[in-house]
Structure formats: structure tokens, C-alpha cells
CSV table of C-alpha atoms and ligand atoms in Angstrom, one decimal:
chain,number,residue,atom,x,y,z
A,52,MET,CA,0.2,0.2,0.1
A,53,ASP,CA,0.9,3.6,-0.1
A,54,ILE,CA,0.5,6.2,2.6
A,55,ARG,CA,-1.0,9.3,1.4
A,56,ASN,CA,-1.6,11.4,4.5
A,57,TYR,CA,-0.8,11.1,8.2
A,58,VAL,CA,-2.5,13.2,10.9
A,59,PHE,CA,-1.0,12.7,14.5
A,60,GLN,CA,-2.8,13.9,17.3
A,61,LEU,CA,-0.5,13.9,20.3
A,62,GLU,CA,-0.6,14.8,23.9
A,63,LEU,CA,2.7,16.0,26.0
A,64,THR,CA,2.6,16.7,29.7
A,65,ASP,CA,4.8,17.2,32.5
A,66,GLU,CA,3.8,14.6,34.8
A,67,SER,CA,5.4,11.8,33.0
A,68,ASP,CA,7.1,10.9,29.5
A,69,LEU,CA,4.1,9.0,28.6
A,70,ILE,CA,2.5,10.4,25.2
A,71,ARG,CA,-1.0,9.7,24.1
A,72,GLY,CA,-1.5,9.5,20.3
A,73,LYS,CA,-4.2,9.2,17.9
A,74,ALA,CA,-3.2,8.7,14.3
A,75,ASN,CA,-5.3,8.9,11.3
A,76,ILE,CA,-3.6,7.3,8.3
A,77,GLU,CA,-4.9,7.7,4.9
A,78,MET,CA,-3.7,4.7,2.7
A,79,ARG,CA,-4.2,3.5,-0.9
A,80,PHE,CA,-4.2,-0.1,-1.5
A,81,LEU,CA,-1.7,-1.2,-4.3
A,82,GLN,CA,-3.1,-4.7,-4.6
A,83,ASP,CA,-5.9,-6.8,-2.8
A,84,LEU,CA,-5.0,-6.7,0.8
A,85,GLN,CA,-6.7,-8.4,3.9
A,86,SER,CA,-4.0,-7.6,6.5
A,87,ILE,CA,-1.2,-4.8,6.5
A,88,ASN,CA,1.9,-4.4,8.7
A,89,LEU,CA,2.7,-0.7,9.9
A,90,ASP,CA,6.1,0.1,11.7
A,91,LEU,CA,5.4,1.0,15.3
A,92,TYR,CA,7.7,-0.3,18.5
A,93,ALA,CA,5.9,-2.1,20.8
A,94,ARG,CA,5.5,-1.8,24.4
A,95,GLN,CA,8.5,-3.8,26.1
A,96,ASP,CA,9.3,-5.1,29.3
A,97,ASN,CA,11.2,-2.1,30.1
A,98,GLY,CA,7.9,-0.2,30.0
A,99,LYS,CA,9.0,1.8,26.9
A,100,GLY,CA,7.6,1.4,23.6
A,101,MET,CA,3.8,2.1,22.1
A,102,LEU,CA,0.8,0.2,23.3
A,103,VAL,CA,-1.9,0.2,20.7
A,104,THR,CA,-5.2,0.5,22.5
A,105,ALA,CA,-7.6,0.6,19.5
A,106,VAL,CA,-7.7,0.3,15.7
A,107,SER,CA,-10.5,1.2,13.5
A,108,ASP,CA,-11.5,1.9,10.0
A,109,GLN,CA,-12.9,5.0,8.4
A,110,GLN,CA,-16.5,3.7,9.0
A,111,GLY,CA,-15.8,3.3,12.9
A,112,ASN,CA,-15.6,-0.4,12.7
A,113,ALA,CA,-13.1,-1.8,15.1
A,114,LEU,CA,-10.4,-3.9,13.6
A,115,ALA,CA,-8.4,-6.7,14.9
A,116,PHE,CA,-4.5,-5.9,15.3
A,117,SER,CA,-1.5,-7.2,17.0
A,118,GLN,CA,1.9,-5.8,17.8
A,119,SER,CA,5.3,-7.6,17.9
A,120,GLY,CA,8.8,-5.8,18.1
A,121,HIS,CA,8.7,-3.1,15.5
A,122,THR,CA,5.4,-4.1,13.8
A,123,LEU,CA,1.7,-3.5,14.0
A,124,SER,CA,-0.4,-6.0,12.0
A,125,ILE,CA,-3.8,-5.0,11.4
A,126,VAL,CA,-6.4,-7.7,9.9
A,127,PHE,CA,-9.5,-6.5,7.8
A,128,PRO,CA,-12.8,-8.6,7.9
A,129,GLN,CA,-12.5,-8.7,4.1
A,130,ALA,CA,-9.8,-7.8,1.7
A,131,GLN,CA,-9.4,-4.1,0.8
A,132,PRO,CA,-9.7,-4.2,-3.1
A,133,ALA,CA,-6.6,-2.6,-5.2
A,134,LYS,CA,-6.7,0.8,-5.8
A,135,SER,CA,-9.4,1.5,-2.8
A,136,ILE,CA,-8.5,4.3,-0.3
A,137,GLN,CA,-9.2,3.7,3.5
A,138,THR,CA,-8.3,6.0,6.4
A,139,LEU,CA,-7.4,4.1,9.7
A,140,HIS,CA,-7.7,5.3,13.0
A,141,ILE,CA,-5.1,4.2,15.5
A,142,GLU,CA,-5.0,5.1,19.1
A,143,TYR,CA,-1.7,4.4,21.2
A,144,GLU,CA,0.3,5.6,24.1
A,145,GLY,CA,3.5,4.8,25.6
A,146,ILE,CA,7.0,6.1,26.6
A,147,PRO,CA,9.1,6.8,23.6
A,148,GLU,CA,12.2,4.5,24.0
A,149,ASP,CA,13.7,6.6,20.9
A,150,GLY,CA,12.6,9.0,17.9
A,151,LEU,CA,10.9,11.7,20.4
A,152,ILE,CA,13.8,12.6,22.5
A,153,ILE,CA,12.2,13.9,26.0
A,154,SER,CA,15.0,15.4,28.1
A,155,THR,CA,16.2,18.3,29.7
A,156,ASN,CA,18.2,21.4,28.3
A,157,LYS,CA,21.4,23.1,29.6
A,158,HIS,CA,19.0,25.4,31.2
A,159,GLY,CA,17.0,22.8,33.3
A,160,SER,CA,13.8,23.2,31.1
A,161,ARG,CA,12.0,20.0,30.1
A,162,THR,CA,12.0,19.7,26.3
A,163,PHE,CA,10.6,17.2,23.4
A,164,PHE,CA,12.1,16.9,20.0
A,165,GLY,CA,11.5,14.3,17.4
A,166,ASP,CA,14.7,12.9,16.0
A,167,ASN,CA,13.7,10.5,13.4
A,168,TRP,CA,16.8,9.8,11.3
A,169,PRO,CA,17.1,6.9,9.8
A,170,ASN,CA,14.0,4.9,10.7
A,171,ARG,CA,13.3,6.1,14.3
A,172,ALA,CA,10.0,7.6,13.7
A,173,HIS,CA,8.2,4.4,14.4
A,174,HIS,CA,9.1,4.7,18.0
A,175,TRP,CA,6.5,7.4,18.4
A,176,LEU,CA,4.6,7.5,15.0
A,177,PRO,CA,2.8,4.6,13.4
A,178,GLY,CA,3.5,4.7,9.7
A,179,ILE,CA,5.8,3.4,7.2
A,180,ASP,CA,9.2,4.4,8.4
A,181,HIS,CA,11.1,4.2,5.3
A,182,PRO,CA,12.1,6.9,2.8
A,183,SER,CA,10.5,5.5,-0.1
A,184,ASP,CA,7.0,6.0,1.3
A,185,LYS,CA,6.1,9.7,1.0
A,186,ALA,CA,2.9,11.4,2.4
A,187,THR,CA,1.5,14.9,3.8
A,188,VAL,CA,1.5,15.0,7.4
A,189,ALA,CA,-0.4,17.1,10.1
A,190,PHE,CA,0.8,17.4,13.9
A,191,GLN,CA,-2.1,18.4,16.2
A,192,VAL,CA,-0.2,18.6,19.7
A,193,THR,CA,-1.6,19.5,23.2
A,194,ALA,CA,1.1,20.6,25.8
A,195,PRO,CA,1.4,22.6,29.0
A,196,GLN,CA,1.0,26.1,28.5
A,197,HIS,CA,4.8,26.9,29.0
A,198,TYR,CA,5.6,24.9,25.9
A,199,GLN,CA,5.8,26.3,22.4
A,200,VAL,CA,5.2,23.7,19.8
A,201,ILE,CA,7.3,24.0,16.3
A,202,GLY,CA,6.0,21.3,13.5
A,203,THR,CA,6.5,20.3,10.0
A,204,GLY,CA,4.5,22.8,7.6
A,205,VAL,CA,2.3,25.7,8.4
A,206,LEU,CA,0.9,26.9,11.8
A,207,LEU,CA,-3.0,26.5,11.1
A,208,GLU,CA,-3.9,27.0,14.9
A,209,GLU,CA,-2.5,27.9,18.3
A,210,SER,CA,-4.9,28.3,20.9
A,211,ASN,CA,-5.1,28.3,24.7
A,212,LEU,CA,-7.0,25.6,26.3
A,213,PRO,CA,-8.4,24.9,29.9
A,214,ASN,CA,-6.1,23.8,32.3
A,215,ASP,CA,-3.1,25.7,31.5
A,216,ARG,CA,-2.7,23.8,28.3
A,217,LYS,CA,-2.4,24.6,24.5
A,218,TYR,CA,-3.1,23.5,21.3
A,219,TYR,CA,-0.9,23.7,18.2
A,220,HIS,CA,-1.8,22.5,14.6
A,221,TRP,CA,0.9,22.1,12.0
A,222,LYS,CA,0.0,20.9,8.4
A,223,THR,CA,2.0,20.4,5.1
A,224,ASP,CA,0.8,19.5,2.0
A,225,ARG,CA,4.1,18.4,0.6
A,226,PRO,CA,4.7,14.8,0.7
A,227,LEU,CA,7.5,13.9,2.8
A,228,PRO,CA,9.1,10.6,4.3
A,229,LEU,CA,8.7,10.1,8.2
A,230,LYS,CA,12.6,10.9,8.5
A,231,VAL,CA,12.1,14.6,8.3
A,232,ALA,CA,8.4,14.9,9.8
A,233,VAL,CA,8.8,16.4,13.5
A,234,ILE,CA,7.4,18.4,16.1
A,235,GLY,CA,9.5,20.1,18.9
A,236,ALA,CA,8.6,21.2,22.1
A,237,ALA,CA,10.4,23.5,24.5
A,238,PRO,CA,10.3,27.1,26.0
A,239,PHE,CA,11.4,29.1,22.8
A,240,SER,CA,12.2,32.8,22.1
A,241,VAL,CA,11.3,33.1,18.4
A,242,ALA,CA,12.4,35.6,15.9
A,243,TYR,CA,11.4,36.1,12.4
A,244,THR,CA,14.4,37.1,10.3
A,245,GLY,CA,12.9,37.9,7.0
A,246,SER,CA,11.5,36.3,4.1
A,247,VAL,CA,12.5,34.8,0.7
A,248,ASP,CA,10.1,35.1,-2.2
A,249,HIS,CA,7.4,35.4,0.7
A,250,ILE,CA,8.9,32.2,2.5
A,251,PRO,CA,9.3,33.4,6.1
A,252,VAL,CA,12.5,32.4,7.7
A,253,SER,CA,12.7,32.2,11.8
A,254,SER,CA,14.9,31.2,14.4
A,255,TRP,CA,13.8,29.4,17.5
A,256,VAL,CA,16.0,29.3,20.6
A,257,PHE,CA,15.9,28.9,24.2
A,258,PRO,CA,15.3,31.8,26.0
A,259,GLU,CA,18.7,31.8,28.0
A,260,VAL,CA,20.5,32.2,24.8
A,261,ARG,CA,18.2,34.7,22.8
A,262,ASP,CA,21.0,37.2,21.7
A,263,ILE,CA,23.7,34.7,20.7
A,264,GLY,CA,21.1,32.2,19.3
A,265,PHE,CA,19.6,34.8,17.1
A,266,ARG,CA,22.9,35.7,15.8
A,267,GLN,CA,24.1,32.4,15.1
A,268,TYR,CA,21.1,31.4,13.0
A,269,PHE,CA,20.8,34.9,11.2
A,270,PRO,CA,22.9,33.9,7.8
A,271,ALA,CA,20.1,31.3,7.1
A,272,ARG,CA,18.1,33.6,5.3
A,273,ASP,CA,20.8,34.7,2.7
A,274,ILE,CA,21.7,30.9,2.4
A,275,LEU,CA,18.3,30.1,1.6
A,276,ALA,CA,18.1,32.9,-0.9
A,277,PHE,CA,21.4,31.6,-2.5
A,278,PHE,CA,19.7,28.2,-3.1
A,279,HIS,CA,16.3,29.1,-4.0
A,280,GLU,CA,17.6,31.7,-6.8
A,281,ASN,CA,20.6,29.7,-7.9
A,282,LEU,CA,19.2,25.9,-7.9
A,283,ALA,CA,15.5,25.6,-7.7
A,284,PRO,CA,12.6,27.3,-6.0
A,285,TYR,CA,12.6,26.2,-2.0
A,286,PRO,CA,10.1,23.4,-1.6
A,287,PHE,CA,8.6,24.0,1.9
A,288,GLU,CA,6.1,26.7,3.3
A,289,LYS,CA,8.7,28.1,5.8
A,290,LEU,CA,12.4,27.7,7.0
A,291,ALA,CA,12.5,27.4,11.0
A,292,ASN,CA,16.3,27.1,12.5
A,293,VAL,CA,15.7,25.5,15.8
A,294,GLN,CA,17.9,24.8,18.5
A,295,SER,CA,17.1,21.2,19.7
A,296,LYS,CA,18.6,18.1,21.4
A,297,THR,CA,18.9,16.2,18.3
A,298,ARG,CA,22.1,13.5,18.5
A,299,TYR,CA,23.3,14.8,15.1
A,300,GLY,CA,24.9,18.0,14.5
A,301,GLY,CA,22.1,19.3,12.4
A,302,MET,CA,18.8,17.3,11.4
A,303,GLU,CA,17.4,18.7,8.2
A,304,ASN,CA,13.7,18.1,9.0
A,305,ALA,CA,11.8,19.4,6.4
A,306,GLY,CA,11.1,23.0,6.8
A,307,ASN,CA,12.2,23.2,10.2
A,308,ILE,CA,15.7,22.3,10.8
A,309,PHE,CA,16.8,21.2,14.3
A,310,TYR,CA,20.4,22.0,15.1
A,311,TYR,CA,22.9,20.5,18.1
A,312,GLU,CA,22.1,22.5,21.3
A,313,ALA,CA,25.5,24.4,21.4
A,314,SER,CA,25.0,25.6,17.9
A,315,ALA,CA,23.0,28.7,19.5
A,316,ALA,CA,24.8,28.9,22.5
A,317,THR,CA,28.4,29.5,21.6
A,318,ASP,CA,30.0,31.6,19.0
A,319,ASN,CA,31.0,28.7,17.0
A,320,ASP,CA,31.1,29.2,13.0
A,321,ILE,CA,28.2,27.5,11.9
A,322,GLU,CA,27.7,28.9,8.5
A,323,GLY,CA,28.7,25.6,6.9
A,324,LEU,CA,26.3,23.4,9.1
A,325,LEU,CA,23.5,26.1,8.1
A,326,ALA,CA,24.4,25.7,4.4
A,327,HIS,CA,24.5,21.8,4.7
A,328,GLU,CA,21.1,21.6,6.2
A,329,ILE,CA,19.4,24.0,3.9
A,330,ALA,CA,20.8,22.3,1.0
A,331,HIS,CA,19.2,18.9,2.5
A,332,GLN,CA,15.7,20.7,1.7
A,333,TRP,CA,16.2,19.8,-1.9
A,334,PHE,CA,18.3,17.1,-1.5
A,335,GLY,CA,17.2,14.5,0.7
A,336,ASN,CA,13.9,15.7,1.8
A,337,THR,CA,12.4,16.6,-1.5
A,338,ALA,CA,14.5,14.4,-4.0
A,339,SER,CA,15.2,11.5,-1.7
A,340,GLU,CA,17.1,8.3,-2.1
A,341,LYS,CA,15.1,5.2,-2.9
A,342,ASN,CA,16.9,3.1,-0.1
A,343,TRP,CA,19.3,3.8,2.5
A,344,TYR,CA,22.6,2.5,0.5
A,345,HIS,CA,22.2,5.5,-1.8
A,346,VAL,CA,22.3,8.0,1.0
A,347,TRP,CA,25.2,9.8,-0.7
A,348,LEU,CA,22.3,11.3,-3.0
A,349,SER,CA,21.2,13.2,0.4
A,350,GLU,CA,24.4,13.6,2.1
A,351,GLY,CA,26.9,14.0,-0.7
A,352,PHE,CA,24.7,16.6,-2.2
A,353,ALA,CA,24.3,18.4,1.3
A,354,THR,CA,28.1,18.4,1.6
A,355,TYR,CA,29.0,19.5,-2.0
A,356,PHE,CA,26.4,22.3,-2.4
A,357,THR,CA,27.9,23.6,1.1
A,358,HIS,CA,31.1,23.8,-0.7
A,359,TYR,CA,29.3,25.4,-3.9
A,360,TYR,CA,27.7,28.0,-1.7
A,361,PHE,CA,31.1,28.9,-0.2
A,362,GLU,CA,32.6,29.1,-3.8
A,363,GLN,CA,30.0,31.1,-4.8
A,364,THR,CA,29.9,33.6,-1.7
A,365,TYR,CA,33.8,33.7,-1.0
A,366,GLY,CA,35.5,32.7,-4.2
A,367,ASP,CA,37.2,29.7,-5.6
A,368,ALA,CA,39.9,29.4,-3.1
A,369,ARG,CA,37.5,28.8,-0.4
A,370,TYR,CA,35.9,25.9,-2.4
A,371,ARG,CA,39.2,24.2,-2.9
A,372,GLU,CA,40.1,24.5,0.3
A,373,GLY,CA,37.4,22.8,1.6
A,374,LEU,CA,37.6,20.0,-1.0
A,375,ALA,CA,41.2,19.6,0.1
A,376,GLU,CA,40.5,19.1,3.6
A,377,ASP,CA,37.6,16.4,2.7
A,378,ARG,CA,40.0,14.7,0.5
A,379,LYS,CA,42.4,14.0,3.5
A,380,ARG,CA,39.5,12.6,5.2
A,381,ILE,CA,38.5,10.5,2.5
A,382,ILE,CA,42.1,9.1,2.2
A,383,GLN,CA,42.3,8.5,5.9
A,384,TYR,CA,38.8,6.9,5.9
A,385,ALA,CA,39.7,4.5,3.2
A,386,LYS,CA,42.7,3.0,5.1
A,387,ARG,CA,40.0,1.9,7.9
A,388,ASN,CA,37.2,1.0,5.8
A,389,LEU,CA,37.7,0.1,2.1
A,390,LYS,CA,34.3,0.2,0.8
A,391,PRO,CA,32.2,1.7,-2.1
A,392,ILE,CA,30.0,4.5,-1.3
A,393,VAL,CA,27.0,2.4,-2.4
A,394,ASN,CA,27.8,-0.5,0.2
A,395,THR,CA,25.1,-3.1,0.4
A,396,GLU,CA,27.0,-5.0,3.1
A,397,ILE,CA,25.7,-2.5,5.7
A,398,ASN,CA,22.7,-3.6,8.1
A,399,ASP,CA,22.7,-0.8,10.6
A,400,PHE,CA,21.6,2.1,8.8
A,401,ASN,CA,23.2,4.5,11.0
A,402,GLN,CA,26.5,3.4,9.4
A,403,VAL,CA,25.6,4.8,6.1
A,404,LEU,CA,26.4,8.3,7.7
A,405,ASN,CA,30.1,8.0,6.8
A,406,THR,CA,32.9,9.6,5.1
A,407,ASN,CA,31.9,7.7,2.0
A,408,SER,CA,28.3,9.3,1.8
A,409,TYR,CA,29.3,12.8,2.7
A,410,GLN,CA,33.1,13.8,1.6
A,411,LYS,CA,33.3,11.2,-1.2
A,412,GLY,CA,29.9,11.7,-2.5
A,413,SER,CA,30.8,15.3,-2.6
A,414,TRP,CA,33.9,14.8,-4.4
A,415,VAL,CA,31.8,12.6,-6.8
A,416,LEU,CA,29.9,15.7,-7.7
A,417,HIS,CA,33.0,17.8,-7.9
A,418,MET,CA,34.5,15.4,-10.5
A,419,LEU,CA,31.3,15.1,-12.3
A,420,ARG,CA,31.2,19.1,-12.7
A,421,GLU,CA,35.0,18.8,-13.9
A,422,LYS,CA,34.5,16.1,-16.5
A,423,ILE,CA,31.2,17.7,-17.9
A,424,GLY,CA,31.6,21.3,-17.3
A,425,THR,CA,29.8,23.6,-14.7
A,426,ALA,CA,26.8,24.5,-17.1
A,427,ALA,CA,25.9,20.9,-18.0
A,428,PHE,CA,26.5,19.8,-14.1
A,429,ILE,CA,24.1,22.6,-12.9
A,430,GLN,CA,21.7,21.7,-15.6
A,431,GLY,CA,21.8,18.4,-14.7
A,432,VAL,CA,21.4,18.9,-11.0
A,433,GLN,CA,18.3,21.0,-11.7
A,434,THR,CA,16.9,18.5,-14.0
A,435,TYR,CA,17.5,15.6,-11.5
A,436,TYR,CA,16.0,17.6,-8.8
A,437,GLU,CA,13.0,18.5,-11.1
A,438,ARG,CA,12.3,14.9,-11.9
A,439,PHE,CA,12.5,13.5,-8.7
A,440,LYS,CA,11.1,16.0,-6.4
A,441,PHE,CA,8.8,14.6,-3.8
A,442,GLY,CA,9.8,11.5,-5.2
A,443,ASN,CA,12.6,9.1,-4.7
A,444,ALA,CA,15.9,8.3,-6.9
A,445,LEU,CA,18.8,5.8,-7.2
A,446,THR,CA,22.4,6.5,-8.3
A,447,ALA,CA,21.5,5.1,-11.8
A,448,ASP,CA,18.6,7.8,-12.1
A,449,LEU,CA,21.3,10.6,-11.4
A,450,GLN,CA,23.6,9.0,-14.0
A,451,ALA,CA,21.0,8.7,-16.6
A,452,VAL,CA,20.3,12.5,-16.1
A,453,MET,CA,23.9,13.6,-16.3
A,454,GLU,CA,24.3,11.4,-19.2
A,455,GLU,CA,21.2,13.3,-20.9
A,456,VAL,CA,22.6,17.0,-20.4
A,457,SER,CA,26.2,16.3,-21.0
A,458,GLY,CA,26.0,13.6,-24.0
A,459,GLN,CA,28.9,11.5,-22.6
A,460,ASN,CA,28.6,7.7,-21.5
A,461,LEU,CA,29.2,8.1,-17.8
A,462,GLU,CA,28.7,4.5,-17.1
A,463,PRO,CA,32.6,4.2,-16.0
A,464,PHE,CA,32.8,7.1,-14.1
A,465,PHE,CA,29.8,6.2,-11.7
A,466,GLN,CA,31.1,2.7,-11.7
A,467,GLN,CA,34.5,3.4,-10.5
A,468,TRP,CA,33.8,6.1,-8.1
A,469,VAL,CA,30.4,5.2,-6.6
A,470,PHE,CA,30.3,1.3,-6.9
A,471,GLN,CA,34.0,0.7,-6.7
A,472,ALA,CA,36.2,0.9,-3.4
A,473,GLY,CA,39.0,3.2,-3.0
A,474,HIS,CA,40.6,5.8,-5.3
A,475,PRO,CA,43.7,6.2,-7.4
A,476,GLN,CA,46.9,5.7,-5.2
A,477,LEU,CA,49.6,7.2,-7.3
A,478,LYS,CA,53.4,6.8,-7.6
A,479,ILE,CA,54.4,9.9,-9.4
A,480,SER,CA,58.2,10.4,-10.8
A,481,TYR,CA,60.0,12.0,-13.7
A,482,GLN,CA,63.0,11.0,-15.8
A,483,ASN,CA,65.1,13.9,-17.5
A,484,ASN,CA,66.6,13.2,-21.1
A,485,PRO,CA,69.2,15.7,-22.1
A,486,SER,CA,68.9,14.8,-25.5
A,487,GLY,CA,65.1,14.6,-25.8
A,488,PHE,CA,61.9,15.0,-23.9
A,489,ALA,CA,61.5,14.4,-20.1
A,490,GLU,CA,59.1,11.8,-19.1
A,491,ILE,CA,56.4,11.6,-16.2
A,492,VAL,CA,55.8,8.2,-15.1
A,493,VAL,CA,52.6,7.5,-13.0
A,494,GLU,CA,51.9,4.2,-11.6
A,495,GLN,CA,48.5,3.1,-10.2
A,496,VAL,CA,49.4,0.9,-7.1
A,497,GLN,CA,45.8,0.5,-5.8
A,498,GLU,CA,43.8,-2.7,-6.3
A,499,GLY,CA,41.6,-2.2,-9.2
A,500,ASN,CA,42.1,0.4,-12.2
A,501,PHE,CA,41.0,3.9,-12.5
A,502,GLU,CA,40.4,5.8,-15.9
A,503,VAL,CA,41.0,9.4,-14.8
A,504,THR,CA,43.0,12.4,-16.0
A,505,ILE,CA,45.4,13.9,-13.8
A,506,GLU,CA,46.9,17.3,-14.0
A,507,ILE,CA,50.4,18.0,-13.3
A,508,ALA,CA,52.3,21.2,-12.9
A,509,VAL,CA,55.7,20.7,-14.2
A,510,HIS,CA,58.5,23.0,-13.4
A,511,ASP,CA,61.5,23.5,-15.9
A,512,ALA,CA,64.7,23.8,-14.4
A,513,THR,CA,66.0,25.2,-17.7
A,514,THR,CA,63.5,28.1,-18.3
A,515,LYS,CA,62.4,28.4,-14.7
A,516,SER,CA,58.8,28.1,-16.0
A,517,THR,CA,55.9,26.0,-15.2
A,518,ALA,CA,53.7,24.3,-17.6
A,519,THR,CA,50.6,22.4,-16.6
A,520,VAL,CA,50.0,18.8,-18.5
A,521,SER,CA,47.1,16.6,-18.4
A,522,ILE,CA,47.6,13.0,-18.3
A,523,PRO,CA,45.3,10.2,-19.0
A,524,LEU,CA,45.7,7.3,-16.8
A,525,LYS,CA,44.3,3.9,-18.4
A,526,ASP,CA,46.9,1.4,-17.3
A,527,LYS,CA,48.5,0.5,-14.2
A,528,LYS,CA,51.9,2.2,-15.5
A,529,ASN,CA,51.6,5.4,-17.6
A,530,VAL,CA,54.8,6.9,-19.3
A,531,TYR,CA,54.0,10.3,-20.6
A,532,PRO,CA,56.5,12.3,-22.6
A,533,VAL,CA,56.5,16.0,-21.6
A,534,MET,CA,56.9,17.8,-25.1
A,535,GLY,CA,59.4,20.7,-25.0
A,536,ILE,CA,60.7,20.1,-21.7
A,537,SER,CA,64.1,18.1,-21.3
A,538,ASN,CA,64.9,19.1,-17.5
A,539,ILE,CA,62.0,18.9,-14.8
A,540,SER,CA,63.4,20.2,-11.6
A,541,SER,CA,59.8,19.2,-9.8
A,542,LEU,CA,56.4,18.1,-10.3
A,543,GLU,CA,53.3,19.3,-8.3
A,544,PRO,CA,50.4,16.7,-9.0
A,545,ASP,CA,46.8,18.3,-9.3
A,546,PRO,CA,47.6,21.7,-8.4
A,547,ASN,CA,43.9,22.8,-8.8
A,548,THR,CA,42.3,20.2,-6.7
A,549,LYS,CA,40.4,18.4,-9.7
A,550,LEU,CA,41.0,14.9,-8.8
A,551,LEU,CA,40.4,12.5,-5.6
A,552,PHE,CA,43.7,10.6,-5.3
A,553,GLU,CA,46.4,9.8,-2.9
A,554,VAL,CA,50.2,10.3,-3.6
A,555,ILE,CA,52.3,7.3,-2.6
A,556,GLU,CA,55.9,8.2,-2.2
A,557,PRO,CA,58.3,6.0,-4.3
B,728,LIG,ZN1,23.3,15.8,6.3
């Protein structure tokens, strides 16, 4: 089945960490089905987890259900026909073991923050906890008066209720994977920092760090404007930047990004973090990977477009500095973990958050841009986004778009960089030849072969000048005569940071 819409009603209290929930889940059956499974973590012996108390269909008929481990199974009295639409009503309660983080911030205030990545939403929300199933979402939250509740989408209602409680209704009509649909509840100071094309941008920080927090999140507006104007229109109704208790540095929740607590409490430079999470609003939240193995389509893009933002804002040197830093990390990572970017051996999906998905994925995009040119690359990124927005993609889908816009066969490129482990490890040397041309010798010493071109700056001892040559590497050992130079004094491989490779000293 395909879930189309979720409405989650949640009640938060200060008496305990128990939450009470009602979920209305609208689904369309893709085949005749008599029973379905939803993701929801059942109550365990330690008292944590969600206990379902009632399930009914849209006519109000009670349905049989059972819970086991991570699954809620629901049985219909008769098979639901293919293509029919049904809205299930589920009542449940429990103390979240994970997913909704209920804790205390540095100032002693109790807070609630959804932290769903990668598949932790089903610790507090029944549904399909996988990025390939996207649905519109509403959160209707009741909480004690002293909380402000932020949620995915537009604020439709904020009301005082009897008994010092408040009600918030947030709703989005953009289909999302559950990994980025959340609420946060805390005492907040909230500032509106401007808008981009009528999209409001705001900062939500704990009141104790109001001044510094607002200052820290202030650059978000301009970063949003940059991507909105240079890549594609922003896909969501608002951008809120929220101080939170996420376990990650930043969590790119759709339209309300949650950042680590200290991000708003110290003057750490977080411009790169803001840019990374804002870039995710397009890549990851809107054009999403079809499964976790291809998460570089989220993380590699967010990492790369942070560099791209720095390049366009601060210049080429800043861009190449960032890439050079990342290259060091990739080389170090490969020494511990020589695996391809798409690594289907991973079982624990938190492990796909690694240097391959982020920095190496970013380098793949950088090298793709070098290979097909900036104009084709940006056109390809925009076409890919347009084609897969509010949907899902695999690496092959990106490759197909990039081949279309460039007219090049990119199969070897994607194969060697995304599906093959490692990078070229090169022994580079030269031989002078007083009676003819000097030669540069490049040996690939890694396992497997790469087809790449490396630029080398050649310093000529005779003329004291420098020439840059491009040497295509096809074989394990490549000998390249340098026309016009007989006396090389030194070589500088890859002077413009174009290739992911490692120098191996001869
Ligand atoms: Zn990220």
C-alpha cells in the first residue's frame, strides 16, 4: 500500500514521559489486501514503547490488530480491493524509547524533540518508516502552556485550552518521508528574520541564549535565498532554524531544521552547518534516496552544495580548500574502511552516515562537474531535482540525467567512483633526458584500475617556468613524454584540486 496522509494527534505532559497519540492514516491499496503491517515499536518489558489500544476503519468499525517488536499488524474483515482508499484510526500511548527525545536542556527546561533519522520515527509515530513512502503530514499537539510547539508545515492553529494547556496544529501538503517529519516542544524565543520570495525564515532558540542564538542562525536567510535563486525554488512553506537536542550536528527536518544545542549557545562558526542542512531541503527531503544504500544522494549533495555556496559567496580558493580538507578525510577513511559509496553490506543504517556518503559523495559531484563542465552539471542537478522532487531516486537515475545533459557515457565514471571502493593511489616520478623530452611516470598502485586524468604542474629547470599537463591514466603504469621540456626540476600533482587521489611516495 501507499500511505498518502498522516494526521498525528499527540498529547504531551509534564507528569510523565508517557505520550498519548491518535493517528489517522490514509492509504491506498496497490493490491488486494486483507491485512497490513505498519511500523510501530511495541511496548517492551522495560515499559518503553507504544501500546496500541484501538484500531478502527473509516466507517468506525473496530479492527483486529496485534503488536510484535517493530510491527503493528492490522487485519480487515475482508480484503481491501486494489486501488481503494482507506483511512485507519489508531489510538496508542507509551513512553518513547527513541525517536521523540524527551529530556532536559542545559538550562534545566524539559524539552521534546523528534529525531527520526534514519528509521526512528516508528518509536513514536505509526506509519511506514522508510524514505520511499512519502505522505503529507499534520501534527495536532496538546502540551502544557509553557511550551511552544514547532512542527512540520504551516501553523494552522494556536489556541489556549482549559487547565493551562495549549493546542498547536501544524500541517504540510508536501509529501515527505517520516524521517524528516517532526515536532519540537520547549520554551523558545522566536524571531522572524525575514523572508525569501514570501517564505518566512525564523529562528527558535532557548530564551537563555536569545541574543547569541539569533545571531548564530541569522545567516540562514541569505543561504536560503542563494539556493532558491541558484538551484530551484524552495520546496516548503517556511524555514525555521531550531535549537534542539538532536543527536546529530544538524537534522534537516523538512522546513524546520533542528540543530545541536550548543550551535546557538556559543559563537562557533556554523555557516557551513546551516548551508548543509538548508541544501538538504532539496536533496534528501524532496528528491530522496530510494533506499539507505544510496544516501549519498542526500549527504553527498548537502556536503557538495555547501562547498558550492562557499565558492559562489567567498570565491574559488575557499571552495578548493574545503575539497582538499575533505580529500584528506576520504584518504584516511579508506585506510580503515575500504568500501564503495553504495555499500550493500551495511545492516545498521546509522553506519551509512560515513565519510563515503558525505565527503566522497561530494567529491564525486565535484569531479562530475570537472568532467562535463559547470553549465551541464548545474543543468543536470536541476533536471535531476525537477524529475525526482517529492519522489525517490537511485544513483542510476542521477547517472541517466547527467548522461542526457552532457551527451557523455558516464557508466565508467559512476562505476569506478560510486560502486568501486577506493581511489587512485599514485606513484609519480620523472626522468630527465638531456637529448630529448623528459618523461613523467605515473603508476597506479591501488587494487583495481581507475580511468582518470590527472593534471600535473611541471617546473622546468632550464627556463624556470611552469607548464601544466593533463595526463590520462588508463593503465597501471603510464609513461608520458613532456613535449618541449628536457630538464624537470619538480612536479606538483593536481595543482587545482580536481582529482580524488593519494600520492604514494616512491
Ligand atoms: Zn546531512
